[in-house]
């Protein structure tokens, strides 16, 4: 009697469905007045209506969700409407208070259920609740095990049951179950629960997720027997449930005698693989039992067929006892030799696993791969790993040879680690240097691989890589602190050939020194020669200068002159003693700086500052020294050498102290191609070169461009800078100020571990072997069974334990090796 | 609370007692003239005692080692009885790295002298115990360690003294009645008392310490060995070929070291009996609790195993034949055969007898009865300033790591010394401060060579303390990781801005007496599965704050450390070489980057140059290198690889896309009549 009313209702629905599809209002929420709404209600037709005050914006989120539910509900023949309660028309559904607006489900004019809006929290909840109310008879909601048992015994021999557990009513899983019930509700009895206790009592530990069991009750004839159950192992989605139930409907085991490649069953259409158990006449009965057992285990995961070898026309390999066919079109069938039914099961399950993994991989492809090297140094060193470097040009030192070597000759030692990319990149520059210096230098080039000689490196106070140290007889080792490149290290080595400071002995020698004649070959490494002038009696000042000179050793040429006739020089260069003379060889100028009681650090600072040029060509190597001034940069970008006129203009401005708040410099794109990358960052559209910009690196990051239509003259420039200072110029861009974040995420092992801890401990499925590895597979099985066999000793102890004199200590061993 | 109340209650008499004691001591000392207190006293010149002496000597501390024998390592003069050490002496690893090689040298002590490496003392993989005695003698002599030989300390007690470092001195009395006062007492006496189980008939049992080592004495005999440790199997191995059979009886199942990864369990070198047992050659293993047993001697002098229970029932009848035997009732009882000899090989206990009760040096819990109870810092729970070193300190990591063996305790001794240096001499735990750009390298270096981490896995761990803003960090080596909560007080270093702990671990559920360590697919190759690694591999824990004592104590089961903010496993490596750029270093860098929320990549100078002029901030590598004029210049061939990989861009030929864009305005500006800006010209006039 129940089903007859249902059928009536269903006819109603399908009728209404057709009507709805005729209407144009499909898919959008219709807004009606109460009167209008009730007039549209048709007998037998279900309708969900939300009554609300006109223009109440409060429930806009709910309305959005409701709007989304219109389409799916219409598919099930339920119309949806928003009813605006207006003053003129009062309806009892309109409610008295503004806040208590509700939704109602009608069939015809009859009210079926009312829902407070908070139960219909999203589209899933709306669909689930509406269907739940309509399919009241088809889906039994139960809360105790007893209820389930009652239903089960009532249906034995009559119908199968689809029993599902969802965490709550209105969840997406609940909706999926309801949608399935709409389709299959007449064929199967749907039973629903939200009680975790009930789920646990039927033996599931995982109560986090929704579950669906299929109870095979129809074929149970003996009422004392329990219905067989099959758990759907995939997440509860409408599609998965549909597929699952479809496979439940399919015959458990089919016998075939045709080419496995040609067989077609519902499983393939549902995307599930087929497993053929190959049978021979002689063993037919046993094979059929095995196949049935496998079929039960694989129910819902694969189709199982019994392939009768004897009546088969196509050839299948002699030893193959299982044929596996994937659902994918065009994948050849696999002939397998499996000696354990568990292997068949795991074969299918691991195949499902592989599919899942492949999906994951596809997802990964979309996002950048964490396993791809994004460190330019590491990647380039790795790519270059097969190139043979002429390492023999440098001396490899060991714990044994180190001390004797660095004592025997002046040495430069590179400390590196073979596994560390940065030091290996620098090793290449070091080898290049060795090639350059081959046979010309008295300095020994040596290296220590700290991956091998860790203790040696620690003893030499090397805690990071790479480190370059210079060992000279009678001097404490000096660490090189310059750029890690061939040129800079070469300069360091060359300048270290002379003492620092050089002791000048006569006025004439001093002149040669200042003119660059004295150290002709070194002038190219140090554009400035520094000479300290002291009266012979200025001992402290001299000592301080010598100390400062030592600090600067390898980076600049310094000399000291303190003979009696020092006044000749001081008078010539208008210097008051003690003083520094700076000879700039490129410009051919010599200037003097007084040194009044300056301590060594200050002298170092004075000299370092003096080395800075007024309008330098900025390069990759020298930018850091100019950035130390912490001033905005005024950069002139030039393709090739700078126009002398521009240079003159800037120098004049600098001389007149107009550029004191800036660091003026120019960049030759031919020498420093990276400048192009900088320009691309500054300009959307690149104006013609030369380009003059001010980059406020240290405060704000604004970039200002000198108008490209103006000529770079002293006057224009000054004017522009004045405007800039006054804040009248607008910047062309602002440099990004964000921090450097991790380029990619890391593996979240902590949550992987948590996930593993909350699930059953699963060990990797044993790999299946194709026919070629069959013999190896056999061995593996043997090993396994050997382990599981009960050791003799256990048996002995068992005898001993018979009288319970001793506590039982032995572990019981299971015999669960099912052989085919 | 309770303790405090008692102290209050008993305060006055206690005080009197102390005074009296003080007086008595004063008198006593006046009589025998107690020398001024020493800072450190070490009991025992075995490997641990000498190791501690070495560190104290190097630090220039006031110390003395007391040794009852006339030479160091007296234990090894007699034990192991069959003279073969089972600690490996691997002379070749194919590597020059001395620190790495210590990972496979289980006999050497730590010192700066490369001549004092055990491989110079023996060529044998499993060396002779005599070589160890020779080695220890050389170690003490060459390093000039201050050892008082032939000095047997017979009694140790406590003497309260306000001026003492710990509020008390340790008073050591030697066999001559001389007293020595010490501020800190370091007990390295090992385990010296044979473990005996009391059961009826135990008097018939020969002990490992005295049993004959001559196989001839066992010719054609039935032998029962009690115990299933290495000494039991060592004894069995010696006589396996000459006996009728050997039965081995122990309370629990045999634990194979290759399954448990614990060197104290049965080593394969001794396991010949397992082989003959499982190959049905009459030998066998049995499990039963010895305390339920009894041994009776029959008329012929043979021994029968029966149950204590039967003896009690049988009214202690002296006649062996009258005693019920299990086989009377149960005719297939396994040990129904009569034995010619019963040998006890049940291990050793700590000698508690010389320590006065005032020291409150008690034995450990149920599972480590043979060891004195100590904290994870190796300090006694009972009295401050008393540390237990060496084999006797194994309760900290019994059945887990190597703390009971030379190759383990040489590092824990160093840890104790570092702790003492800070506690009493204000020397903070040694550390290296480095810029963050060196963090990945610092960790990679240590996990690849550090022997202390490797041997004392999950007991000693490296700690990285981050400095403010995480621009620099301090690297501390081999800290006793269970003391993590007390790190600041122990090391004198500050951990205010987060920390990393670098530990070595086996996979969970991989080690155990019943585990199959050879199961198929036991190794992990993919970096994303690294957390499932089974073999020893580095694990890095990140904490935002130093964990509290509670968090350390109640950490999740099976965890070596409390739950961190994030964790990283470096995937296990067959060669224990974790330097693969993509397999090991890259995932580690990503982990560190994400913990520090920064970019730890390295860049060539040209990239830093570009960043410096196009960004307001620079990645740490450029900040700490390039900006200090120490940028990495690279070479032409590296540059080409960079361009090929797409990680570097070629600017020498301007990018075509940009050039196209650049051309348009170029054309427009060439149009006749430059655009005038009236607004600006107005301003100019102004």
PDB file of C-alpha atoms in Angstrom, chain A residues 345-355 765-766 768:
ATOM      1  CA  UNK A 345      42.249  -8.612  -4.805  1.00  0.00           C
ATOM      2  CA  UNK A 346      45.309  -6.480  -4.246  1.00  0.00           C
ATOM      3  CA  UNK A 347      45.872  -6.336  -7.975  1.00  0.00           C
ATOM      4  CA  UNK A 348      42.502  -4.721  -8.453  1.00  0.00           C
ATOM      5  CA  UNK A 349      42.823  -2.518  -5.414  1.00  0.00           C
ATOM      6  CA  UNK A 350      46.307  -1.329  -6.277  1.00  0.00           C
ATOM      7  CA  UNK A 351      45.048  -0.565  -9.733  1.00  0.00           C
ATOM      8  CA  UNK A 352      42.408   1.660  -8.200  1.00  0.00           C
ATOM      9  CA  UNK A 353      45.176   3.152  -6.136  1.00  0.00           C
ATOM     10  CA  UNK A 354      47.251   3.871  -9.196  1.00  0.00           C
ATOM     11  CA  UNK A 355      44.333   5.613 -10.778  1.00  0.00           C
ATOM     12  CA  UNK A 765      49.836  -3.509  -1.230  1.00  0.00           C
ATOM     13  CA  UNK A 766      52.041  -6.295  -2.393  1.00  0.00           C
ATOM     14  CA  UNK A 768      51.575  -7.956  -8.537  1.00  0.00           C
TER      15      UNK A 768
END
